Amino acid sequence: MDAFKKDFLTEVLNIGLGRAGTVLGQISGAHVGMTVPDLTVCKAADLPRHLSVFGGGEVLTVTMPFTGILSGDAMFVVSPFSGRLLSQSLFKELLKGDVAEADLGPAVTELGNIVINYFVGSWSEIFYDRFRFGVPCYQRDPIEEVVAAKIRPNSKKGPELYAVCAEAHLDIPEFFAMASLVTLFDQTALEKLVGSLEPAAEG
Amino acid sequence: MAKVLVIDDSNFQRKWIAKTAQSLGHTTVEAADGQEGLEVVDLEKPDCITVDLNMPNMDGLQFLTNLSGRADAPSVIVITADVQEDTRNQCLELGARALVYKPFRPSQLKEALDQCLGAEA
């Protein structure tokens, strides 16, 4: 990927992260401090290395397939602490006090559904195409196991899976809550993504 | 006071929407997908419906399509996280009366309910 396309892709992700950050701010009721996305393109198997900020422990992930001019999976990654905090903010009247484990998954699933819709949905304005989403899938595991579960279906029939990873950091005054957004494409889709960048950049 | 059918595959989102509608003085019934929603429409005869778009079995767009063929269909509010303009246009073309985007404030749902129930009166 040349510098121009990488720069444009960074901007596409920046716009998506901005929308995602805005909605996370609405949910948390806090001003969101956003960092410029750190864009990484890597083989999906190498993704855990790029998400080492989560410290190697369990993470909560919500993965949603999307189809359109680009097709792939979008993954919302959050620590259990941040997931609880944001879920309580989203469903404040329903999740008072400690969030029971049985409630955390469904609550974070809906949280991830909302954030991913804002993240990927913003691209429709850039690529002039509408995206359709599959049903969100929640998983609580170390990131290595989450990625392995995604790669396994692809490994036999497949084109290699790549991860386009962008991290967003949400700062809440009293706490530090952090979320990451990752998009996963197979090799064909990644080449299509790169090929689509030039016409989209020219508007 | 009206009877509102809440259709969403997320249990949390159903409870949240129902609780908000109840706080506005309405009664609620629930369904977890579009197929179940159609059954509940026949059974409960709601005055207004809120429906999510992305659901298993029957999604919100299919639900709108199925409902639009009925002469006595109640007004439908689409409550969704899908903020794309084409999605909005399609929902309106299929007969949705209003769209509310997740996450929503209670005042936004109130406005949409007032719009739909006012139209039913």
mmCIF file of C-alpha atoms in Angstrom:
data_model
loop_
_atom_site.group_PDB
_atom_site.id
_atom_site.type_symbol
_atom_site.label_atom_id
_atom_site.label_comp_id
_atom_site.label_asym_id
_atom_site.label_seq_id
_atom_site.Cartn_x
_atom_site.Cartn_y
_atom_site.Cartn_z
ATOM 1 C CA MET A 1 0.000 0.000 0.000
ATOM 2 C CA ASP A 2 1.561 3.336 -1.015
ATOM 3 C CA ALA A 3 1.757 6.366 1.252
ATOM 4 C CA PHE A 4 -1.203 8.121 -0.422
ATOM 5 C CA LYS A 5 -3.526 5.155 0.041
ATOM 6 C CA LYS A 6 -2.326 4.605 3.597
ATOM 7 C CA ASP A 7 -2.959 8.260 4.364
ATOM 8 C CA PHE A 8 -6.443 8.077 2.852
ATOM 9 C CA LEU A 9 -7.221 4.852 4.720
ATOM 10 C CA THR A 10 -6.072 6.486 7.938
ATOM 11 C CA GLU A 11 -8.463 9.334 7.246
ATOM 12 C CA VAL A 12 -11.330 6.916 6.504
ATOM 13 C CA LEU A 13 -10.695 5.188 9.795
ATOM 14 C CA ASN A 14 -10.303 8.548 11.531
ATOM 15 C CA ILE A 15 -13.764 9.582 10.393
ATOM 16 C CA GLY A 16 -15.187 6.258 11.527
ATOM 17 C CA LEU A 17 -13.432 6.525 14.868
ATOM 18 C CA GLY A 18 -14.684 10.070 15.263
ATOM 19 C CA ARG A 19 -18.258 8.885 14.836
ATOM 20 C CA ALA A 20 -17.615 5.956 17.173
ATOM 21 C CA GLY A 21 -16.028 8.280 19.701
ATOM 22 C CA THR A 22 -18.973 10.660 19.475
ATOM 23 C CA VAL A 23 -21.433 7.906 20.274
ATOM 24 C CA LEU A 24 -19.243 6.583 23.085
ATOM 25 C CA GLY A 25 -19.238 10.102 24.464
ATOM 26 C CA GLN A 26 -23.035 10.181 24.313
ATOM 27 C CA ILE A 27 -23.193 6.858 26.092
ATOM 28 C CA SER A 28 -20.710 7.753 28.828
ATOM 29 C CA GLY A 29 -21.842 11.360 29.176
ATOM 30 C CA ALA A 30 -18.205 12.405 29.044
ATOM 31 C CA HIS A 31 -16.102 14.441 26.686
ATOM 32 C CA VAL A 32 -14.089 12.037 24.597
ATOM 33 C CA GLY A 33 -10.388 12.585 24.164
ATOM 34 C CA MET A 34 -9.464 10.879 20.916
ATOM 35 C CA THR A 35 -6.032 10.064 19.630
ATOM 36 C CA VAL A 36 -5.196 10.051 15.932
ATOM 37 C CA PRO A 37 -5.733 6.438 14.944
ATOM 38 C CA ASP A 38 -2.658 4.318 14.891
ATOM 39 C CA LEU A 39 -3.208 2.415 11.687
ATOM 40 C CA THR A 40 -1.787 -1.048 11.392
ATOM 41 C CA VAL A 41 -2.264 -3.516 8.581
ATOM 42 C CA CYS A 42 -1.114 -6.990 9.528
ATOM 43 C CA LYS A 43 -1.955 -10.623 9.134
ATOM 44 C CA ALA A 44 -4.794 -11.441 11.491
ATOM 45 C CA ALA A 45 -2.602 -13.931 13.297
ATOM 46 C CA ASP A 46 -0.304 -11.027 14.286
ATOM 47 C CA LEU A 47 -3.173 -8.899 15.618
ATOM 48 C CA PRO A 48 -2.703 -9.804 19.296
ATOM 49 C CA ARG A 49 0.757 -8.223 19.173
ATOM 50 C CA HIS A 50 -0.788 -4.934 18.046
ATOM 51 C CA LEU A 51 -3.407 -5.026 20.774
ATOM 52 C CA SER A 52 -0.895 -5.695 23.543
ATOM 53 C CA VAL A 53 -2.229 -2.565 25.276
ATOM 54 C CA PHE A 54 -4.924 -4.853 26.683
ATOM 55 C CA GLY A 55 -2.184 -6.587 28.628
ATOM 56 C CA GLY A 56 -2.677 -10.146 27.510
ATOM 57 C CA GLY A 57 -5.655 -10.836 29.720
ATOM 58 C CA GLU A 58 -9.241 -11.411 28.732
ATOM 59 C CA VAL A 59 -10.950 -8.896 26.517
ATOM 60 C CA LEU A 60 -14.583 -8.486 25.573
ATOM 61 C CA THR A 61 -15.136 -8.457 21.833
ATOM 62 C CA VAL A 62 -18.160 -7.907 19.654
ATOM 63 C CA THR A 63 -17.699 -8.928 16.038
ATOM 64 C CA MET A 64 -20.119 -8.014 13.258
ATOM 65 C CA PRO A 65 -19.818 -9.052 9.639
ATOM 66 C CA PHE A 66 -20.582 -6.358 7.102
ATOM 67 C CA THR A 67 -21.123 -6.451 3.371
ATOM 68 C CA GLY A 68 -21.146 -3.775 0.725
ATOM 69 C CA ILE A 69 -18.535 -2.369 -1.608
ATOM 70 C CA LEU A 70 -16.234 -3.764 1.071
ATOM 71 C CA SER A 71 -16.975 -6.878 3.039
ATOM 72 C CA GLY A 72 -15.361 -8.088 6.194
ATOM 73 C CA ASP A 73 -15.768 -8.170 9.938
ATOM 74 C CA ALA A 74 -15.641 -5.281 12.346
ATOM 75 C CA MET A 75 -14.540 -6.009 15.877
ATOM 76 C CA PHE A 76 -15.073 -3.855 18.950
ATOM 77 C CA VAL A 77 -12.527 -4.683 21.645
ATOM 78 C CA VAL A 78 -12.786 -3.485 25.229
ATOM 79 C CA SER A 79 -11.394 -4.508 28.600
ATOM 80 C CA PRO A 80 -13.832 -6.082 31.085
ATOM 81 C CA PHE A 81 -13.520 -2.977 33.264
ATOM 82 C CA SER A 82 -14.316 -0.600 30.389
ATOM 83 C CA GLY A 83 -17.083 -2.897 29.166
ATOM 84 C CA ARG A 84 -18.790 -2.790 32.555
ATOM 85 C CA LEU A 85 -18.416 0.968 32.815
ATOM 86 C CA LEU A 86 -19.781 1.693 29.353
ATOM 87 C CA SER A 87 -22.603 -0.855 29.706
ATOM 88 C CA GLN A 88 -23.717 0.768 32.945
ATOM 89 C CA SER A 89 -23.732 4.131 31.200
ATOM 90 C CA LEU A 90 -25.733 2.791 28.256
ATOM 91 C CA PHE A 91 -28.328 0.952 30.314
ATOM 92 C CA LYS A 92 -28.113 3.044 33.480
ATOM 93 C CA GLU A 93 -31.554 2.207 34.847
ATOM 94 C CA LEU A 94 -31.202 -1.476 34.152
ATOM 95 C CA LEU A 95 -27.628 -2.085 35.336
ATOM 96 C CA LYS A 96 -27.241 -0.416 38.707
ATOM 97 C CA GLY A 97 -24.399 -1.470 40.966
ATOM 98 C CA ASP A 98 -22.160 -4.352 39.976
ATOM 99 C CA VAL A 99 -22.942 -5.824 36.589
ATOM 100 C CA ALA A 100 -23.605 -9.552 36.879
ATOM 101 C CA GLU A 101 -21.579 -11.717 34.511
ATOM 102 C CA ALA A 102 -24.769 -13.001 32.903
ATOM 103 C CA ASP A 103 -25.741 -9.448 32.015
ATOM 104 C CA LEU A 104 -22.347 -8.245 30.835
ATOM 105 C CA GLY A 105 -22.316 -10.178 27.552
ATOM 106 C CA PRO A 106 -25.736 -9.018 26.292
ATOM 107 C CA ALA A 107 -25.070 -5.440 27.387
ATOM 108 C CA VAL A 108 -21.638 -5.271 25.731
ATOM 109 C CA THR A 109 -23.093 -6.921 22.610
ATOM 110 C CA GLU A 110 -25.542 -4.063 22.228
ATOM 111 C CA LEU A 111 -22.803 -1.551 23.015
ATOM 112 C CA GLY A 112 -20.588 -3.041 20.319
ATOM 113 C CA ASN A 113 -23.501 -3.157 17.862
ATOM 114 C CA ILE A 114 -24.047 0.589 18.286
ATOM 115 C CA VAL A 115 -20.366 1.549 18.067
ATOM 116 C CA ILE A 116 -19.672 -0.643 15.020
ATOM 117 C CA ASN A 117 -22.704 0.752 13.202
ATOM 118 C CA TYR A 118 -21.364 4.261 13.707
ATOM 119 C CA PHE A 119 -17.804 3.204 12.804
ATOM 120 C CA VAL A 120 -18.550 1.323 9.570
ATOM 121 C CA GLY A 121 -21.716 3.234 8.697
ATOM 122 C CA SER A 122 -19.708 6.435 8.336
ATOM 123 C CA TRP A 123 -17.854 4.864 5.420
ATOM 124 C CA SER A 124 -21.021 4.842 3.310
ATOM 125 C CA GLU A 125 -20.553 8.571 2.842
ATOM 126 C CA ILE A 126 -17.009 8.052 1.596
ATOM 127 C CA PHE A 127 -17.502 5.050 -0.665
ATOM 128 C CA TYR A 128 -21.027 6.050 -1.791
ATOM 129 C CA ASP A 129 -22.274 2.616 -0.919
ATOM 130 C CA ARG A 130 -24.486 1.211 1.793
ATOM 131 C CA PHE A 131 -23.249 -1.423 4.203
ATOM 132 C CA ARG A 132 -25.345 -4.237 5.605
ATOM 133 C CA PHE A 133 -24.557 -5.874 8.919
ATOM 134 C CA GLY A 134 -24.854 -9.383 10.259
ATOM 135 C CA VAL A 135 -25.850 -10.300 13.780
ATOM 136 C CA PRO A 136 -23.238 -9.304 16.395
ATOM 137 C CA CYS A 137 -21.243 -12.047 18.106
ATOM 138 C CA TYR A 138 -19.851 -11.623 21.634
ATOM 139 C CA GLN A 139 -16.776 -13.376 22.991
ATOM 140 C CA ARG A 140 -14.863 -13.077 26.254
ATOM 141 C CA ASP A 141 -11.375 -14.544 25.949
ATOM 142 C CA PRO A 142 -7.747 -13.519 25.572
ATOM 143 C CA ILE A 143 -7.377 -11.719 22.238
ATOM 144 C CA GLU A 144 -5.249 -14.588 20.863
ATOM 145 C CA GLU A 145 -8.198 -16.959 21.217
ATOM 146 C CA VAL A 146 -10.637 -14.478 19.692
ATOM 147 C CA VAL A 147 -8.392 -14.070 16.646
ATOM 148 C CA ALA A 148 -7.761 -17.798 16.414
ATOM 149 C CA ALA A 149 -11.514 -18.411 16.324
ATOM 150 C CA LYS A 150 -11.806 -15.994 13.396
ATOM 151 C CA ILE A 151 -8.871 -17.454 11.498
ATOM 152 C CA ARG A 152 -9.881 -21.090 11.918
ATOM 153 C CA PRO A 153 -12.807 -21.026 9.439
ATOM 154 C CA ASN A 154 -10.595 -19.309 6.866
ATOM 155 C CA SER A 155 -7.494 -21.424 7.188
ATOM 156 C CA LYS A 156 -8.751 -24.400 5.232
ATOM 157 C CA LYS A 157 -10.438 -22.728 2.292
ATOM 158 C CA GLY A 158 -8.665 -19.670 2.298
ATOM 159 C CA PRO A 159 -7.365 -16.493 1.416
ATOM 160 C CA GLU A 160 -5.327 -15.250 4.319
ATOM 161 C CA LEU A 161 -7.114 -13.003 6.773
ATOM 162 C CA TYR A 162 -5.729 -9.509 7.315
ATOM 163 C CA ALA A 163 -6.483 -7.066 10.055
ATOM 164 C CA VAL A 164 -6.755 -3.351 9.552
ATOM 165 C CA CYS A 165 -6.468 -2.153 13.089
ATOM 166 C CA ALA A 166 -7.175 1.284 14.454
ATOM 167 C CA GLU A 167 -7.166 2.116 18.110
ATOM 168 C CA ALA A 168 -9.230 4.753 19.788
ATOM 169 C CA HIS A 169 -8.679 5.820 23.352
ATOM 170 C CA LEU A 170 -11.590 7.198 25.286
ATOM 171 C CA ASP A 171 -10.704 9.276 28.298
ATOM 172 C CA ILE A 172 -13.258 9.677 31.059
ATOM 173 C CA PRO A 173 -12.274 12.062 33.846
ATOM 174 C CA GLU A 174 -12.641 9.653 36.754
ATOM 175 C CA PHE A 175 -11.613 6.511 34.897
ATOM 176 C CA PHE A 176 -9.563 5.456 31.981
ATOM 177 C CA ALA A 177 -11.765 3.534 29.583
ATOM 178 C CA MET A 178 -10.318 2.251 26.369
ATOM 179 C CA ALA A 179 -11.735 0.655 23.267
ATOM 180 C CA SER A 180 -10.273 -0.562 20.016
ATOM 181 C CA LEU A 181 -11.913 -1.040 16.664
ATOM 182 C CA VAL A 182 -10.541 -3.572 14.229
ATOM 183 C CA THR A 183 -11.650 -4.515 10.748
ATOM 184 C CA LEU A 184 -10.783 -7.928 9.355
ATOM 185 C CA PHE A 185 -10.621 -8.611 5.651
ATOM 186 C CA ASP A 186 -9.475 -11.620 3.706
ATOM 187 C CA GLN A 187 -6.753 -11.020 1.135
ATOM 188 C CA THR A 188 -9.151 -10.547 -1.782
ATOM 189 C CA ALA A 189 -11.219 -8.014 0.111
ATOM 190 C CA LEU A 190 -8.088 -6.182 1.267
ATOM 191 C CA GLU A 191 -6.884 -5.842 -2.315
ATOM 192 C CA LYS A 192 -10.354 -4.613 -3.249
ATOM 193 C CA LEU A 193 -10.220 -2.120 -0.379
ATOM 194 C CA VAL A 194 -6.873 -0.776 -1.534
ATOM 195 C CA GLY A 195 -8.105 -0.665 -5.135
ATOM 196 C CA SER A 196 -11.208 1.255 -4.094
ATOM 197 C CA LEU A 197 -9.270 3.932 -2.229
ATOM 198 C CA GLU A 198 -8.138 5.869 -5.266
ATOM 199 C CA PRO A 199 -11.608 6.425 -6.828
ATOM 200 C CA ALA A 200 -13.050 7.224 -3.374
ATOM 201 C CA ALA A 201 -10.241 9.699 -2.630
ATOM 202 C CA GLU A 202 -10.872 11.443 -5.923
ATOM 203 C CA GLY A 203 -14.534 11.722 -4.900
ATOM 204 C CA MET B 1 -52.063 5.793 27.131
ATOM 205 C CA ALA B 2 -51.255 3.371 24.308
ATOM 206 C CA LYS B 3 -50.076 -0.193 23.861
ATOM 207 C CA VAL B 4 -46.601 -0.250 22.325
ATOM 208 C CA LEU B 5 -45.040 -3.365 20.819
ATOM 209 C CA VAL B 6 -41.245 -3.374 21.248
ATOM 210 C CA ILE B 7 -39.324 -5.582 18.802
ATOM 211 C CA ASP B 8 -35.575 -6.019 19.307
ATOM 212 C CA ASP B 9 -33.360 -9.092 19.547
ATOM 213 C CA SER B 10 -31.365 -7.467 22.365
ATOM 214 C CA ASN B 11 -33.072 -8.182 25.668
ATOM 215 C CA PHE B 12 -31.416 -5.126 27.189
ATOM 216 C CA GLN B 13 -32.562 -2.845 24.426
ATOM 217 C CA ARG B 14 -36.144 -4.219 24.648
ATOM 218 C CA LYS B 15 -36.230 -3.614 28.392
ATOM 219 C CA TRP B 16 -34.746 -0.127 27.973
ATOM 220 C CA ILE B 17 -37.268 0.892 25.297
ATOM 221 C CA ALA B 18 -40.155 -0.674 27.223
ATOM 222 C CA LYS B 19 -39.126 1.038 30.460
ATOM 223 C CA THR B 20 -38.904 4.380 28.654
ATOM 224 C CA ALA B 21 -42.323 3.919 27.035
ATOM 225 C CA GLN B 22 -43.823 2.881 30.381
ATOM 226 C CA SER B 23 -42.378 5.973 32.043
ATOM 227 C CA LEU B 24 -44.325 7.973 29.451
ATOM 228 C CA GLY B 25 -47.541 6.260 30.547
ATOM 229 C CA HIS B 26 -47.805 3.550 27.916
ATOM 230 C CA THR B 27 -48.146 -0.218 28.306
ATOM 231 C CA THR B 28 -45.798 -2.484 26.394
ATOM 232 C CA VAL B 29 -45.535 -5.941 24.905
ATOM 233 C CA GLU B 30 -42.358 -7.409 23.457
ATOM 234 C CA ALA B 31 -41.005 -9.594 20.662
ATOM 235 C CA ALA B 32 -37.464 -10.752 19.932
ATOM 236 C CA ASP B 33 -37.562 -10.682 16.124
ATOM 237 C CA GLY B 34 -39.730 -9.700 13.197
ATOM 238 C CA GLN B 35 -41.471 -13.069 12.876
ATOM 239 C CA GLU B 36 -42.498 -13.057 16.514
ATOM 240 C CA GLY B 37 -43.410 -9.394 16.095
ATOM 241 C CA LEU B 38 -45.961 -10.203 13.391
ATOM 242 C CA GLU B 39 -47.523 -12.822 15.653
ATOM 243 C CA VAL B 40 -47.752 -10.366 18.523
ATOM 244 C CA VAL B 41 -49.307 -7.737 16.241
ATOM 245 C CA ASP B 42 -52.125 -10.183 15.443
ATOM 246 C CA LEU B 43 -52.538 -11.184 19.073
ATOM 247 C CA GLU B 44 -52.157 -7.906 20.950
ATOM 248 C CA LYS B 45 -53.279 -5.282 18.405
ATOM 249 C CA PRO B 46 -50.746 -2.647 19.531
ATOM 250 C CA ASP B 47 -51.304 1.049 18.848
ATOM 251 C CA CYS B 48 -47.699 1.594 17.857
ATOM 252 C CA ILE B 49 -44.623 -0.509 17.175
ATOM 253 C CA THR B 50 -40.913 0.063 17.695
ATOM 254 C CA VAL B 51 -38.661 -2.199 15.683
ATOM 255 C CA ASP B 52 -34.913 -2.785 15.405
ATOM 256 C CA LEU B 53 -33.455 -3.472 11.971
ATOM 257 C CA ASN B 54 -30.681 -6.010 12.450
ATOM 258 C CA MET B 55 -32.365 -9.124 13.892
ATOM 259 C CA PRO B 56 -32.197 -12.859 13.200
ATOM 260 C CA ASN B 57 -35.147 -14.820 11.712
ATOM 261 C CA MET B 58 -36.861 -11.771 10.248
ATOM 262 C CA ASP B 59 -35.104 -8.390 10.209
ATOM 263 C CA GLY B 60 -36.740 -5.007 10.551
ATOM 264 C CA LEU B 61 -36.958 -4.290 6.830
ATOM 265 C CA GLN B 62 -38.703 -7.605 6.176
ATOM 266 C CA PHE B 63 -41.035 -6.864 9.071
ATOM 267 C CA LEU B 64 -41.905 -3.460 7.579
ATOM 268 C CA THR B 65 -42.513 -5.084 4.195
ATOM 269 C CA ASN B 66 -44.819 -7.717 5.696
ATOM 270 C CA LEU B 67 -46.685 -5.186 7.794
ATOM 271 C CA SER B 68 -47.182 -2.644 5.028
ATOM 272 C CA GLY B 69 -49.570 -4.976 3.231
ATOM 273 C CA ARG B 70 -52.084 -4.799 6.096
ATOM 274 C CA ALA B 71 -54.901 -2.273 6.017
ATOM 275 C CA ASP B 72 -54.996 -1.687 9.768
ATOM 276 C CA ALA B 73 -51.252 -1.669 10.422
ATOM 277 C CA PRO B 74 -50.188 0.532 13.352
ATOM 278 C CA SER B 75 -47.467 3.154 12.965
ATOM 279 C CA VAL B 76 -43.914 1.919 13.191
ATOM 280 C CA ILE B 77 -40.900 3.612 14.734
ATOM 281 C CA VAL B 78 -37.566 2.161 13.645
ATOM 282 C CA ILE B 79 -35.025 2.240 16.485
ATOM 283 C CA THR B 80 -31.611 1.456 15.095
ATOM 284 C CA ALA B 81 -27.886 2.059 15.345
ATOM 285 C CA ASP B 82 -27.641 2.060 11.526
ATOM 286 C CA VAL B 83 -27.139 5.736 10.771
ATOM 287 C CA GLN B 84 -26.721 5.421 6.993
ATOM 288 C CA GLU B 85 -28.945 7.720 4.946
ATOM 289 C CA ASP B 86 -29.910 4.975 2.476
ATOM 290 C CA THR B 87 -31.155 2.867 5.358
ATOM 291 C CA ARG B 88 -33.266 5.730 6.612
ATOM 292 C CA ASN B 89 -34.730 6.312 3.150
ATOM 293 C CA GLN B 90 -35.556 2.644 2.739
ATOM 294 C CA CYS B 91 -37.306 2.511 6.108
ATOM 295 C CA LEU B 92 -39.443 5.522 5.220
ATOM 296 C CA GLU B 93 -40.259 4.049 1.801
ATOM 297 C CA LEU B 94 -41.400 0.862 3.526
ATOM 298 C CA GLY B 95 -43.775 2.851 5.700
ATOM 299 C CA ALA B 96 -41.891 3.638 8.893
ATOM 300 C CA ARG B 97 -43.336 6.755 10.505
ATOM 301 C CA ALA B 98 -40.190 7.779 12.370
ATOM 302 C CA LEU B 99 -36.606 6.755 13.029
ATOM 303 C CA VAL B 100 -34.804 6.980 16.351
ATOM 304 C CA TYR B 101 -31.085 6.324 16.508
ATOM 305 C CA LYS B 102 -29.438 4.357 19.284
ATOM 306 C CA PRO B 103 -28.375 5.496 21.807
ATOM 307 C CA PHE B 104 -31.491 7.611 22.264
ATOM 308 C CA ARG B 105 -32.655 10.000 24.940
ATOM 309 C CA PRO B 106 -36.113 9.384 26.415
ATOM 310 C CA SER B 107 -37.227 12.713 24.936
ATOM 311 C CA GLN B 108 -36.389 11.432 21.447
ATOM 312 C CA LEU B 109 -38.531 8.338 21.905
ATOM 313 C CA LYS B 110 -41.316 10.477 23.372
ATOM 314 C CA GLU B 111 -41.244 12.719 20.326
ATOM 315 C CA ALA B 112 -41.459 9.739 17.990
ATOM 316 C CA LEU B 113 -44.277 8.132 20.001
ATOM 317 C CA ASP B 114 -46.219 11.402 20.083
ATOM 318 C CA GLN B 115 -45.774 11.684 16.320
ATOM 319 C CA CYS B 116 -47.038 8.158 15.696
ATOM 320 C CA LEU B 117 -49.829 8.091 18.238
ATOM 321 C CA GLY B 118 -50.994 11.504 17.224
ATOM 322 C CA ALA B 119 -51.274 10.200 13.697
ATOM 323 C CA GLU B 120 -53.302 7.204 14.921
ATOM 324 C CA ALA B 121 -55.811 9.396 16.803
#
